[in-house]
Amino acid sequence: MRTRPLKVALLGCGVVGSEVARIMTTHADDLAARIGAPVELAGVAVRRPSKVREGIDPGLVTTDATALVKRGDIDVVVEVIGGIEPARTLITTAFEHGASVVSANKALLAQDGAALHAAAGEHGRDLYYEAAVAGAIPLIRPLRESLAGDKVNRVLGIVNGTTNFILDKMDSTGAGYQEALDEATALGYAEADPTADVEGFDAAAKAAILAGISFHTRVRLDDVYREGMTEVTAADFRSAKEMGCTIKLLAICERSADGTSVTARVHPAMIPLTHPLASVRGAYNAVFVESDAAGQLMFYGPGAGGSPTASAVLGDLVAVCRNRLNGTTGPGESAYADLTVSPMGQVVTRYHISLDVADKPGVLAQVATVFAEHGVSIDTVRQQGKDGEASLVVVTHRAYDASLSGTVEALRKLDTVRGVASIMRVEGE
């Protein structure tokens, strides 16, 4: 074993960063044995240096992150500060000064992953980011390496624990959205401002990363269709149960049938109770992968939190340090396929549509005519009514999103349709 340690700079020492530092200290001997050399925490960049950080030598703490990554003797930079800047500049500066990078920054990778990979390649350094998607769940490496010889066709997953906790509570207790959100906040699963989670921004960033790796195509955050879950109601869950389904906020990345294009989207969807993702409870994550040779695979586990995310960071750290010792680098960006990223309007899926209608003869015929005129085939219809008012629930066969949008607009113009109560996609059939 080499006795000279590999030096690690840590950018950020919050929930995840502090746990990374703790594991590096408490598991130092094991890490050294696995890598082939000791690893040494050489510096920790923070915003508030006066804060007491248990187990970290105060002499290592600095507010000058730029100077830390420019030192020249740093082998690996671990970036867990998040956001776009200064993280982007610090990472590229680290490459320029000879360090490889381990990051958990999903937002930055989804927006500028191609440029970061190019910078890593230019300087012969590694960029690893297992912790950016689904916390402790090994997912990036299996997609990038274990399935490198296979053809991935679809990735369907629950990649945000906060939203899954909220929807699970609504499903199991009958609670409304706000009530379930309040409980998630009280338990620490939701931030004071939960927008990034409940509006799907967090999941969309992860979907962009997963799609890019799975389909060997550059997919940016702007390419991902995003729809939040704040409009999901207890009534939607009752309708889902009547269909033998539940509701999840899903990240869905799929290759077109002809193999020439891909799509990436995040939105609430009904899924059958028989689907493996339906049984994912609480704040857990799970990702379902479908490929030609391997078939169907499911990855499941805690998707956030200090210890789970730090586990993924340390796994990358070990891999990058091994590469460093061997004078090699791991896999970089694979975007050779360069497939077209199609807009949401070209996505084909099923829909569950709930309408408030007048309770009188001929309504169903009018509604069915509108669907037919827009080329949307109806699978099932359920109607209930009394005292002049009724609800009409229509479940379609698979149709283009653009066709469904036109159908809904035409339905709103019917005198007999009082309103569109809800529209939800149906997945996983």
Short mmCIF file of C-alpha atoms in Angstrom, two decimals:
data_model
loop_
_atom_site.label_atom_id
_atom_site.label_comp_id
_atom_site.label_asym_id
_atom_site.label_seq_id
_atom_site.Cartn_x
_atom_site.Cartn_y
_atom_site.Cartn_z
CA MET A 1 0.00 0.00 0.00
CA ARG A 2 1.19 3.50 -0.80
CA THR A 3 1.85 5.47 2.38
CA ARG A 4 1.54 9.00 0.96
CA PRO A 5 -2.14 9.96 1.37
CA LEU A 6 -4.46 11.11 -1.37
CA LYS A 7 -5.70 14.57 -0.43
CA VAL A 8 -9.39 15.43 -0.51
CA ALA A 9 -10.96 18.92 -0.45
CA LEU A 10 -14.56 19.12 0.76
CA LEU A 11 -16.75 21.93 -0.56
CA GLY A 12 -19.69 22.28 1.81
CA CYS A 13 -20.14 20.90 5.28
CA GLY A 14 -23.89 20.76 5.81
CA VAL A 15 -25.94 17.62 6.39
CA VAL A 16 -24.21 15.64 3.65
CA GLY A 17 -20.75 17.19 3.85
CA SER A 18 -20.43 16.69 7.60
CA GLU A 19 -21.40 13.05 7.19
CA VAL A 20 -18.81 12.59 4.43
CA ALA A 21 -16.15 14.01 6.75
CA ARG A 22 -17.27 11.78 9.61
CA ILE A 23 -17.14 8.60 7.53
CA MET A 24 -13.74 9.54 6.10
CA THR A 25 -12.46 9.77 9.68
CA THR A 26 -14.17 6.81 11.32
CA HIS A 27 -13.64 4.44 8.37
CA ALA A 28 -10.16 5.69 7.48
CA ASP A 29 -8.45 2.29 7.77
CA ASP A 30 -11.10 0.49 5.71
CA LEU A 31 -11.05 3.19 3.03
CA ALA A 32 -7.26 3.01 2.83
CA ALA A 33 -7.37 -0.77 2.44
CA ARG A 34 -9.99 -0.57 -0.31
CA ILE A 35 -8.24 2.21 -2.21
CA GLY A 36 -4.64 1.12 -1.75
CA ALA A 37 -3.60 4.36 -0.08
CA PRO A 38 -4.79 6.49 2.83
CA VAL A 39 -7.12 9.43 2.14
CA GLU A 40 -6.68 12.67 3.99
CA LEU A 41 -9.17 15.49 4.43
CA ALA A 42 -6.98 18.42 3.40
CA GLY A 43 -9.48 21.28 3.63
CA VAL A 44 -13.15 22.10 4.16
CA ALA A 45 -14.72 25.16 2.50
CA VAL A 46 -17.72 26.64 4.31
CA ARG A 47 -19.67 29.89 4.45
CA ARG A 48 -19.82 30.17 8.25
CA PRO A 49 -16.42 29.29 9.74
CA SER A 50 -17.50 30.08 13.32
CA LYS A 51 -19.94 27.17 13.44
CA VAL A 52 -18.72 24.24 15.54
CA ARG A 53 -18.25 21.14 13.39
CA GLU A 54 -17.75 18.09 15.54
CA GLY A 55 -14.87 15.85 14.48
CA ILE A 56 -13.39 18.35 12.01
CA ASP A 57 -10.10 20.09 12.77
CA PRO A 58 -10.87 23.85 12.81
CA GLY A 59 -7.53 24.38 11.10
CA LEU A 60 -8.91 22.71 7.97
CA VAL A 61 -11.87 25.07 7.69
CA THR A 62 -11.74 27.95 5.22
CA THR A 63 -14.12 30.35 3.53
CA ASP A 64 -11.90 30.61 0.45
CA ALA A 65 -13.11 27.70 -1.65
CA THR A 66 -11.31 28.99 -4.73
CA ALA A 67 -7.93 28.98 -3.02
CA LEU A 68 -8.60 25.49 -1.71
CA VAL A 69 -9.28 23.96 -5.14
CA LYS A 70 -6.32 25.85 -6.64
CA ARG A 71 -3.77 24.45 -4.20
CA GLY A 72 -2.35 21.98 -6.70
CA ASP A 73 -1.79 19.18 -4.17
CA ILE A 74 -5.50 18.23 -4.00
CA ASP A 75 -6.27 14.89 -5.62
CA VAL A 76 -10.07 14.90 -5.33
CA VAL A 77 -12.61 17.66 -4.73
CA VAL A 78 -15.93 16.62 -3.20
CA GLU A 79 -18.62 19.19 -4.06
CA VAL A 80 -21.78 19.12 -1.93
CA ILE A 81 -22.69 22.82 -1.83
CA GLY A 82 -25.37 22.55 -4.54
CA GLY A 83 -26.69 25.23 -6.87
CA ILE A 84 -25.18 26.51 -10.11
CA GLU A 85 -22.65 29.09 -8.94
CA PRO A 86 -20.11 29.08 -7.42
CA ALA A 87 -20.20 25.27 -7.79
CA ARG A 88 -19.69 25.32 -11.58
CA THR A 89 -16.66 27.61 -11.42
CA LEU A 90 -15.15 25.71 -8.51
CA ILE A 91 -15.48 22.37 -10.31
CA THR A 92 -13.91 23.60 -13.54
CA THR A 93 -11.15 25.30 -11.52
CA ALA A 94 -10.50 22.00 -9.73
CA PHE A 95 -10.04 20.25 -13.09
CA GLU A 96 -7.67 22.97 -14.28
CA HIS A 97 -5.52 22.48 -11.18
CA GLY A 98 -5.29 18.71 -11.46
CA ALA A 99 -8.07 17.42 -9.21
CA SER A 100 -10.84 14.98 -10.06
CA VAL A 101 -14.35 15.77 -8.79
CA VAL A 102 -17.11 13.91 -6.96
CA SER A 103 -20.38 15.86 -6.94
CA ALA A 104 -23.93 15.49 -5.63
CA ASN A 105 -25.14 18.52 -7.61
CA LYS A 106 -28.12 17.37 -9.68
CA ALA A 107 -29.18 20.87 -10.75
CA LEU A 108 -25.75 21.74 -12.14
CA LEU A 109 -25.27 18.39 -13.86
CA ALA A 110 -28.72 18.58 -15.47
CA GLN A 111 -28.00 22.07 -16.77
CA ASP A 112 -24.31 21.91 -17.66
CA GLY A 113 -23.29 18.27 -17.54
CA ALA A 114 -21.88 18.29 -21.08
CA ALA A 115 -19.58 21.24 -20.37
CA LEU A 116 -18.40 19.72 -17.09
CA HIS A 117 -17.63 16.38 -18.75
CA ALA A 118 -15.75 18.22 -21.50
CA ALA A 119 -13.67 20.07 -18.90
CA ALA A 120 -12.91 16.83 -17.06
CA GLY A 121 -11.87 15.16 -20.33
CA GLU A 122 -9.70 18.08 -21.40
CA HIS A 123 -7.66 17.81 -18.21
CA GLY A 124 -7.71 14.01 -17.95
CA ARG A 125 -9.71 13.94 -14.74
CA ASP A 126 -12.78 12.11 -13.40
CA LEU A 127 -16.28 13.49 -12.83
CA TYR A 128 -18.42 11.13 -10.72
CA TYR A 129 -21.90 11.92 -9.40
CA GLU A 130 -23.71 8.85 -8.06
CA ALA A 131 -25.15 10.93 -5.20
CA ALA A 132 -26.89 13.33 -7.60
CA VAL A 133 -29.74 10.89 -8.25
CA ALA A 134 -31.64 8.77 -5.70
CA GLY A 135 -29.29 9.16 -2.73
CA ALA A 136 -27.79 5.88 -1.57
CA ILE A 137 -29.33 3.79 -4.36
CA PRO A 138 -26.63 2.56 -6.79
CA LEU A 139 -28.09 3.74 -10.08
CA ILE A 140 -25.69 5.91 -12.08
CA ARG A 141 -22.93 3.31 -12.09
CA PRO A 142 -25.21 0.39 -13.07
CA LEU A 143 -26.62 2.45 -15.95
CA ARG A 144 -23.23 3.80 -17.02
CA GLU A 145 -21.21 0.61 -16.56
CA SER A 146 -23.18 -2.56 -15.73
CA LEU A 147 -25.71 -1.96 -18.53
CA ALA A 148 -23.18 -0.44 -20.95
CA GLY A 149 -23.53 -3.46 -23.25
CA ASP A 150 -27.33 -3.45 -23.16
CA LYS A 151 -29.99 -1.20 -24.70
CA VAL A 152 -32.08 0.66 -22.12
CA ASN A 153 -35.56 1.45 -23.40
CA ARG A 154 -37.31 2.94 -20.39
CA VAL A 155 -36.56 4.31 -16.94
CA LEU A 156 -39.56 4.85 -14.67
CA GLY A 157 -38.99 6.02 -11.14
CA ILE A 158 -39.88 7.68 -7.87
CA VAL A 159 -36.85 9.92 -7.36
CA ASN A 160 -38.04 12.36 -4.71
CA GLY A 161 -38.71 11.16 -1.18
CA THR A 162 -40.65 14.23 -0.04
CA THR A 163 -43.30 13.91 -2.72
CA ASN A 164 -43.58 10.17 -2.23
CA PHE A 165 -44.13 10.67 1.50
CA ILE A 166 -46.90 13.21 0.84
CA LEU A 167 -48.68 11.09 -1.77
CA ASP A 168 -48.33 7.97 0.36
CA LYS A 169 -50.00 9.78 3.28
CA MET A 170 -52.82 10.98 1.04
CA ASP A 171 -53.30 7.42 -0.21
CA SER A 172 -53.15 5.60 3.14
CA THR A 173 -55.02 8.10 5.34
CA GLY A 174 -57.31 9.99 2.96
CA ALA A 175 -55.61 13.27 3.93
CA GLY A 176 -55.65 16.28 1.64
CA TYR A 177 -52.50 17.65 0.02
CA GLN A 178 -51.93 20.48 2.53
CA GLU A 179 -52.46 18.23 5.53
CA ALA A 180 -49.96 15.69 4.21
CA LEU A 181 -47.46 18.45 3.36
CA ASP A 182 -47.73 19.87 6.89
CA GLU A 183 -46.91 16.46 8.34
CA ALA A 184 -43.95 16.05 5.97
CA THR A 185 -42.65 19.46 7.07
CA ALA A 186 -43.07 18.67 10.76
CA LEU A 187 -41.12 15.42 10.32
CA GLY A 188 -38.32 17.12 8.42
CA TYR A 189 -39.04 15.48 5.07
CA ALA A 190 -40.08 18.76 3.44
CA GLU A 191 -38.16 22.04 3.41
CA ALA A 192 -39.72 25.26 4.68
CA ASP A 193 -40.07 26.13 0.99
CA PRO A 194 -40.99 22.79 -0.66
CA THR A 195 -41.33 24.21 -4.19
CA ALA A 196 -38.37 22.35 -5.68
CA ASP A 197 -39.85 19.05 -4.55
CA VAL A 198 -43.61 19.42 -4.95
CA GLU A 199 -43.42 21.27 -8.27
CA GLY A 200 -41.15 18.59 -9.72
CA PHE A 201 -37.97 20.64 -10.25
CA ASP A 202 -35.82 18.24 -8.22
CA ALA A 203 -37.18 15.19 -10.03
CA ALA A 204 -36.82 16.87 -13.43
CA ALA A 205 -33.10 17.46 -12.87
CA LYS A 206 -32.66 13.80 -11.98
CA ALA A 207 -34.70 12.74 -15.02
CA ALA A 208 -32.38 14.74 -17.30
CA ILE A 209 -29.33 12.97 -15.85
CA LEU A 210 -30.93 9.52 -16.08
CA ALA A 211 -32.11 10.06 -19.66
CA GLY A 212 -28.70 11.26 -20.81
CA ILE A 213 -26.92 8.24 -19.37
CA SER A 214 -29.55 5.68 -20.39
CA PHE A 215 -29.89 6.78 -24.00
CA HIS A 216 -26.34 8.09 -24.71
CA THR A 217 -27.87 11.43 -25.65
CA ARG A 218 -27.50 14.89 -24.18
CA VAL A 219 -30.67 15.74 -22.29
CA ARG A 220 -30.80 19.07 -20.48
CA LEU A 221 -33.14 20.20 -17.76
CA ASP A 222 -35.00 22.38 -20.28
CA ASP A 223 -35.78 19.24 -22.31
CA VAL A 224 -37.73 17.65 -19.44
CA TYR A 225 -41.49 18.17 -19.25
CA ARG A 226 -42.38 19.04 -15.66
CA GLU A 227 -45.70 19.03 -13.84
CA GLY A 228 -46.01 19.32 -10.06
CA MET A 229 -48.30 17.44 -7.68
CA THR A 230 -49.95 20.31 -5.80
CA GLU A 231 -53.24 19.82 -7.65
CA VAL A 232 -53.60 16.14 -6.70
CA THR A 233 -56.66 15.71 -4.46
CA ALA A 234 -58.20 13.11 -2.18
CA ALA A 235 -60.85 12.66 -4.89
CA ASP A 236 -58.11 11.68 -7.35
CA PHE A 237 -56.99 8.97 -4.96
CA ARG A 238 -60.54 7.69 -4.63
CA SER A 239 -60.77 7.46 -8.41
CA ALA A 240 -57.41 5.72 -8.56
CA LYS A 241 -58.53 3.12 -6.01
CA GLU A 242 -61.65 2.42 -8.05
CA MET A 243 -59.30 1.55 -10.93
CA GLY A 244 -57.04 -0.58 -8.73
CA CYS A 245 -54.33 2.11 -8.84
CA THR A 246 -52.45 4.57 -6.67
CA ILE A 247 -50.80 7.89 -7.56
CA LYS A 248 -47.07 8.62 -7.65
CA LEU A 249 -44.96 11.52 -8.90
CA LEU A 250 -42.91 9.78 -11.57
CA ALA A 251 -39.80 10.58 -13.56
CA ILE A 252 -40.18 8.82 -16.91
CA CYS A 253 -37.47 8.57 -19.56
CA GLU A 254 -38.19 6.46 -22.63
CA ARG A 255 -36.94 5.65 -26.08
CA SER A 256 -39.44 5.87 -28.96
CA ALA A 257 -40.64 2.67 -30.61
CA ASP A 258 -38.61 3.38 -33.75
CA GLY A 259 -35.50 4.17 -31.67
CA THR A 260 -34.91 7.60 -33.21
CA SER A 261 -35.96 9.82 -30.32
CA VAL A 262 -36.32 9.98 -26.55
CA THR A 263 -38.54 11.79 -24.08
CA ALA A 264 -38.10 12.78 -20.45
CA ARG A 265 -40.94 13.92 -18.22
CA VAL A 266 -42.01 14.33 -14.60
CA HIS A 267 -45.66 14.37 -13.53
CA PRO A 268 -48.17 12.67 -11.23
CA ALA A 269 -49.57 9.45 -12.64
CA MET A 270 -51.85 6.62 -11.69
CA ILE A 271 -50.08 3.25 -11.60
CA PRO A 272 -51.65 -0.18 -10.99
CA LEU A 273 -51.30 -1.58 -7.48
CA THR A 274 -49.68 -4.61 -9.11
CA HIS A 275 -46.73 -2.53 -10.35
CA PRO A 276 -43.58 -2.73 -8.15
CA LEU A 277 -43.46 1.05 -7.79
CA ALA A 278 -46.93 1.12 -6.22
CA SER A 279 -45.60 -0.50 -3.05
CA VAL A 280 -42.86 2.11 -2.47
CA ARG A 281 -43.91 3.81 0.74
CA GLY A 282 -42.89 6.82 2.80
CA ALA A 283 -39.83 8.82 1.80
CA TYR A 284 -38.20 5.98 -0.14
CA ASN A 285 -37.15 6.08 -3.78
CA ALA A 286 -37.28 3.38 -6.44
CA VAL A 287 -36.36 3.26 -10.11
CA PHE A 288 -37.64 0.68 -12.59
CA VAL A 289 -35.39 0.06 -15.61
CA GLU A 290 -36.41 -1.83 -18.76
CA SER A 291 -33.74 -3.00 -21.20
CA ASP A 292 -33.45 -5.42 -24.10
CA ALA A 293 -31.19 -8.08 -22.60
CA ALA A 294 -31.51 -7.64 -18.83
CA GLY A 295 -35.28 -7.18 -18.96
CA GLN A 296 -36.85 -5.45 -15.98
CA LEU A 297 -34.71 -4.27 -13.07
CA MET A 298 -35.71 -2.34 -9.95
CA PHE A 299 -33.46 -0.26 -7.69
CA TYR A 300 -34.88 0.64 -4.27
CA GLY A 301 -33.74 2.43 -1.13
CA PRO A 302 -33.48 5.72 0.79
CA GLY A 303 -33.22 8.57 -1.68
CA ALA A 304 -32.04 11.42 0.53
CA GLY A 305 -30.57 12.31 3.90
CA GLY A 306 -27.06 12.80 5.21
CA SER A 307 -25.93 9.22 5.66
CA PRO A 308 -27.51 7.70 2.51
CA THR A 309 -26.21 10.48 0.27
CA ALA A 310 -22.78 10.37 1.92
CA SER A 311 -22.67 6.63 1.20
CA ALA A 312 -22.97 7.37 -2.52
CA VAL A 313 -20.37 10.14 -2.30
CA LEU A 314 -17.88 7.84 -0.55
CA GLY A 315 -18.46 5.10 -3.12
CA ASP A 316 -17.49 7.57 -5.85
CA LEU A 317 -14.55 8.80 -3.80
CA VAL A 318 -13.15 5.27 -3.55
CA ALA A 319 -13.54 4.73 -7.31
CA VAL A 320 -11.93 8.06 -8.21
CA CYS A 321 -9.04 7.51 -5.79
CA ARG A 322 -8.38 4.06 -7.27
CA ASN A 323 -8.29 5.61 -10.73
CA ARG A 324 -5.91 8.26 -9.47
CA LEU A 325 -3.50 5.64 -8.12
CA ASN A 326 -3.65 3.67 -11.37
CA GLY A 327 -3.20 6.73 -13.56
CA THR A 328 -6.52 6.14 -15.30
CA THR A 329 -9.96 7.70 -15.48
CA GLY A 330 -13.40 6.15 -15.43
CA PRO A 331 -16.15 6.51 -18.03
CA GLY A 332 -16.92 10.03 -19.16
CA GLU A 333 -19.92 11.36 -21.03
CA SER A 334 -21.44 9.01 -23.60
CA ALA A 335 -23.57 11.02 -26.02
CA TYR A 336 -22.70 9.28 -29.26
CA ALA A 337 -26.33 8.32 -30.07
CA ASP A 338 -27.37 11.99 -30.28
CA LEU A 339 -31.06 11.09 -30.46
CA THR A 340 -33.76 13.70 -30.89
CA VAL A 341 -35.40 14.78 -27.63
CA SER A 342 -39.11 14.97 -28.43
CA PRO A 343 -41.53 17.42 -26.76
CA MET A 344 -44.34 16.30 -24.49
CA GLY A 345 -46.93 16.68 -27.23
CA GLN A 346 -45.44 13.64 -29.00
CA VAL A 347 -45.63 11.39 -25.93
CA VAL A 348 -48.13 8.56 -26.10
CA THR A 349 -49.83 7.49 -22.87
CA ARG A 350 -53.20 6.72 -21.27
CA TYR A 351 -55.34 9.31 -19.48
CA HIS A 352 -57.87 9.42 -16.67
CA ILE A 353 -60.22 12.39 -17.13
CA SER A 354 -62.90 13.42 -14.66
CA LEU A 355 -65.64 15.76 -15.96
CA ASP A 356 -68.46 17.60 -14.20
CA VAL A 357 -71.43 17.37 -16.56
CA ALA A 358 -75.15 17.98 -16.73
CA ASP A 359 -77.23 14.98 -15.71
CA LYS A 360 -79.37 14.59 -18.81
CA PRO A 361 -79.67 12.32 -21.85
CA GLY A 362 -77.15 12.66 -24.65
CA VAL A 363 -74.22 13.93 -22.58
CA LEU A 364 -72.21 10.74 -22.93
CA ALA A 365 -72.77 10.69 -26.69
CA GLN A 366 -71.53 14.30 -27.01
CA VAL A 367 -68.43 13.59 -24.98
CA ALA A 368 -67.70 10.39 -26.93
CA THR A 369 -68.05 12.29 -30.20
CA VAL A 370 -65.43 14.85 -29.12
CA PHE A 371 -62.96 12.08 -28.25
CA ALA A 372 -63.58 10.40 -31.61
CA GLU A 373 -63.12 13.64 -33.55
CA HIS A 374 -59.68 14.07 -31.99
CA GLY A 375 -58.61 10.49 -32.62
CA VAL A 376 -58.60 9.50 -28.93
CA SER A 377 -60.02 6.06 -28.24
CA ILE A 378 -62.00 5.49 -25.03
CA ASP A 379 -61.24 2.45 -22.88
CA THR A 380 -63.81 2.79 -20.08
CA VAL A 381 -66.47 5.29 -18.96
CA ARG A 382 -68.12 5.65 -15.56
CA GLN A 383 -71.03 8.05 -14.93
CA GLN A 384 -72.78 9.00 -11.71
CA GLY A 385 -75.39 11.69 -11.28
CA LYS A 386 -78.26 13.13 -9.35
CA ASP A 387 -80.29 16.37 -9.07
CA GLY A 388 -79.24 17.61 -12.48
CA GLU A 389 -75.49 17.28 -11.93
CA ALA A 390 -73.22 14.33 -12.71
CA SER A 391 -69.61 13.23 -12.89
CA LEU A 392 -68.22 11.43 -15.88
CA VAL A 393 -64.90 9.56 -15.64
CA VAL A 394 -63.24 8.59 -18.92
CA VAL A 395 -60.15 6.40 -19.20
CA THR A 396 -58.57 6.44 -22.65
CA HIS A 397 -56.46 4.03 -24.60
CA ARG A 398 -52.96 5.29 -25.40
CA ALA A 399 -52.99 8.62 -27.22
CA TYR A 400 -50.67 11.51 -28.05
CA ASP A 401 -50.52 14.24 -25.44
CA ALA A 402 -51.20 16.83 -28.15
CA SER A 403 -54.36 14.98 -29.19
CA LEU A 404 -55.56 14.84 -25.60
CA SER A 405 -54.95 18.57 -25.14
CA GLY A 406 -57.13 19.32 -28.13
CA THR A 407 -59.80 16.96 -26.82
CA VAL A 408 -59.95 18.70 -23.46
CA GLU A 409 -60.22 22.14 -25.04
CA ALA A 410 -63.15 20.94 -27.15
CA LEU A 411 -64.82 19.35 -24.11
CA ARG A 412 -64.68 22.65 -22.24
CA LYS A 413 -66.73 24.26 -25.02
CA LEU A 414 -69.64 21.83 -24.64
CA ASP A 415 -72.70 23.36 -22.92
CA THR A 416 -73.24 20.09 -21.07
CA VAL A 417 -69.73 20.03 -19.56
CA ARG A 418 -69.58 22.18 -16.40
CA GLY A 419 -65.86 21.70 -15.92
CA VAL A 420 -62.85 19.41 -16.09
CA ALA A 421 -62.29 18.25 -12.52
CA SER A 422 -58.98 16.49 -13.13
CA ILE A 423 -56.72 15.02 -15.79
CA MET A 424 -54.11 12.43 -14.89
CA ARG A 425 -51.90 10.15 -16.90
CA VAL A 426 -51.97 6.39 -16.35
CA GLU A 427 -48.59 4.62 -16.43
CA GLY A 428 -47.11 1.22 -15.79
CA GLU A 429 -49.83 -0.88 -17.37
#
